[in-house]
Amino acid sequence: MGLMHLRRMEGDAQRPDYGVDAPGVVRVFAIAGPILFIWGWFKPALHIGDFTWHFRGMFISTGFVFMMQALLMYVYAKRWKFKHRDRMLALHAWRGDERVLDVGCGLGLLMVGAAKRLTTGRSIGVDIWSGKDLSNNTPQHALRNATLEGMADRVEVRTESIVETSFADASFDVVLSNLCIHNIPKRTDRDRACREIARILKPGGEAIISDFQKTADYSRVLREAGLNVERVCKRWTDTFPPLTVIRARRRS
Ligand SMILES: C[S@@+](CC[C@H](N)C(=O)[O-])C[C@H]1O[C@@H](n2cnc3c(N)ncnc32)[C@H](O)[C@@H]1O
């Protein structure tokens, strides 16, 4: 192993890593895609007795779609999610003294991003650290990222589900969340999570929530909880999956 290679590995170890979302899904697409694609080329039909099933087109196109999905999910994880994070954070007019919560913070993408916009404020991340939802998903890795980004003294991580949090009413100026709430399996629990977000927001505070599905449900529950909700954007070109962002404000 050359000296240059060792230096590069040392450099990587010092770089923050915000993980790959849904790593199992990416793996399945990355393995099944090429298999289906190649199979379609070399075994275009299946003969069972008198019956011949032609599946060349179906296998080739399905394999291609799977490969593209794996590629786009990987590019999102390694590049596009940072642009998306900055776009979400730009929706808030930062003062610097906010108390911020990142719901389903994972490796700290929004938690650390928000911390960089604070002076006297504090950025807190809550998560249940599901390895199925994000690679290397541990509180230690999240704190390591905060340290590498020079934000360790402004952040805090807690192991809690957003379905039922220990935070008091009206404790946050800003609540952020990206690609988290859809992971909660039951609809009743997703609704509870949204009600929790509404409950812990201070008067005048705002929640900025991004997800690839079910955002209409989140909007409905947040509205029922008395918040003003707007759909900020539905992006198709530079996130994968395409993400919708909603902003919900609690009246002062
Ligand atoms: C796809 S990851 C996204 C992580 C991070 N927000 C990002 O954009 O990089 C979804 C995260 O939501 C977390 N999560 C899932 N259900 C949760 C719950 N009930 N409460 C808190 N976090 C949850 C997972 O553990 C995971 O870290």
mmCIF file of C-alpha atoms and ligand atoms in Angstrom, residues 18-23 76-77 81 84-85 88 102-111 126-135 137-138 158-165 176-185 189 193 210-211 243, ligand 1:
data_model
loop_
_atom_site.group_PDB
_atom_site.id
_atom_site.type_symbol
_atom_site.label_atom_id
_atom_site.label_comp_id
_atom_site.label_asym_id
_atom_site.label_seq_id
_atom_site.Cartn_x
_atom_site.Cartn_y
_atom_site.Cartn_z
ATOM 1 C CA TYR A 18 -23.519 11.783 6.782
ATOM 2 C CA GLY A 19 -24.288 8.248 5.604
ATOM 3 C CA VAL A 20 -26.393 6.640 2.904
ATOM 4 C CA ASP A 21 -30.168 6.742 3.406
ATOM 5 C CA ALA A 22 -31.987 3.387 3.269
ATOM 6 C CA PRO A 23 -28.707 1.481 2.656
ATOM 7 C CA TYR A 76 -28.289 12.145 -3.267
ATOM 8 C CA ALA A 77 -26.552 10.744 -0.158
ATOM 9 C CA LYS A 81 -28.462 16.159 0.418
ATOM 10 C CA HIS A 84 -31.119 20.266 0.076
ATOM 11 C CA ARG A 85 -30.054 20.876 3.712
ATOM 12 C CA MET A 88 -34.129 24.004 4.031
ATOM 13 C CA ASP A 102 -33.552 18.081 14.394
ATOM 14 C CA VAL A 103 -36.111 15.262 14.365
ATOM 15 C CA GLY A 104 -34.546 11.984 13.163
ATOM 16 C CA CYS A 105 -31.166 13.706 13.033
ATOM 17 C CA GLY A 106 -29.290 10.572 11.962
ATOM 18 C CA LEU A 107 -25.665 11.569 11.524
ATOM 19 C CA GLY A 108 -26.506 15.230 12.172
ATOM 20 C CA LEU A 109 -27.050 16.672 8.699
ATOM 21 C CA LEU A 110 -29.530 19.363 9.813
ATOM 22 C CA MET A 111 -28.430 19.464 13.461
ATOM 23 C CA VAL A 126 -33.255 13.208 18.521
ATOM 24 C CA ASP A 127 -33.201 9.797 16.912
ATOM 25 C CA ILE A 128 -33.845 6.106 17.492
ATOM 26 C CA TRP A 129 -30.701 5.271 15.432
ATOM 27 C CA SER A 130 -32.218 2.828 12.950
ATOM 28 C CA GLY A 131 -29.469 1.232 10.823
ATOM 29 C CA LYS A 132 -32.116 0.341 8.246
ATOM 30 C CA ASP A 133 -32.858 4.029 7.629
ATOM 31 C CA LEU A 134 -29.257 5.329 7.501
ATOM 32 C CA SER A 135 -25.798 3.709 7.340
ATOM 33 C CA ASN A 137 -26.416 5.437 12.327
ATOM 34 C CA THR A 138 -25.228 5.923 15.914
ATOM 35 C CA ARG A 158 -30.682 12.306 22.544
ATOM 36 C CA THR A 159 -32.140 8.851 22.035
ATOM 37 C CA GLU A 160 -35.862 9.490 21.777
ATOM 38 C CA SER A 161 -38.699 8.764 19.395
ATOM 39 C CA ILE A 162 -40.505 11.822 18.095
ATOM 40 C CA VAL A 163 -43.755 9.917 18.625
ATOM 41 C CA GLU A 164 -43.423 10.617 22.339
ATOM 42 C CA THR A 165 -40.735 13.067 23.423
ATOM 43 C CA LEU A 176 -36.304 20.610 11.437
ATOM 44 C CA SER A 177 -36.760 17.171 9.932
ATOM 45 C CA ASN A 178 -35.616 15.463 6.742
ATOM 46 C CA LEU A 179 -36.750 12.024 5.537
ATOM 47 C CA CYS A 180 -37.718 10.870 9.035
ATOM 48 C CA ILE A 181 -41.461 10.795 9.669
ATOM 49 C CA HIS A 182 -42.394 8.410 6.817
ATOM 50 C CA ASN A 183 -40.231 5.776 8.613
ATOM 51 C CA ILE A 184 -42.754 5.626 11.471
ATOM 52 C CA PRO A 185 -44.819 2.590 10.464
ATOM 53 C CA ASP A 189 -47.969 7.348 15.333
ATOM 54 C CA ALA A 193 -45.235 12.766 15.857
ATOM 55 C CA SER A 210 -39.037 17.538 4.290
ATOM 56 C CA ASP A 211 -40.090 14.089 3.153
ATOM 57 C CA LEU A 243 -38.602 15.732 -1.680
HETATM 58 C C1 LIG B 1 -33.310 8.484 6.189
HETATM 59 S S1 LIG B 1 -32.673 8.882 7.774
HETATM 60 C C2 LIG B 1 -32.434 10.635 7.579
HETATM 61 C C3 LIG B 1 -31.438 11.168 8.572
HETATM 62 C C4 LIG B 1 -31.178 12.675 8.484
HETATM 63 N N1 LIG B 1 -32.367 13.434 8.789
HETATM 64 C C5 LIG B 1 -30.650 13.048 7.113
HETATM 65 O O1 LIG B 1 -31.378 13.696 6.349
HETATM 66 O O2 LIG B 1 -29.503 12.686 6.815
HETATM 67 C C6 LIG B 1 -34.123 8.807 8.808
HETATM 68 C C7 LIG B 1 -33.799 8.946 10.284
HETATM 69 O O3 LIG B 1 -35.010 8.973 11.047
HETATM 70 C C8 LIG B 1 -34.787 8.231 12.231
HETATM 71 N N2 LIG B 1 -36.092 7.838 12.810
HETATM 72 C C9 LIG B 1 -36.957 6.910 12.341
HETATM 73 N N3 LIG B 1 -38.037 6.838 13.143
HETATM 74 C C10 LIG B 1 -37.841 7.754 14.140
HETATM 75 C C11 LIG B 1 -38.597 8.148 15.281
HETATM 76 N N4 LIG B 1 -39.764 7.569 15.584
HETATM 77 N N5 LIG B 1 -38.107 9.129 16.084
HETATM 78 C C12 LIG B 1 -36.906 9.705 15.800
HETATM 79 N N6 LIG B 1 -36.147 9.356 14.742
HETATM 80 C C13 LIG B 1 -36.608 8.394 13.919
HETATM 81 C C14 LIG B 1 -33.925 7.069 11.761
HETATM 82 O O4 LIG B 1 -33.293 6.397 12.821
HETATM 83 C C15 LIG B 1 -32.960 7.797 10.839
HETATM 84 O O5 LIG B 1 -31.855 8.296 11.520
#
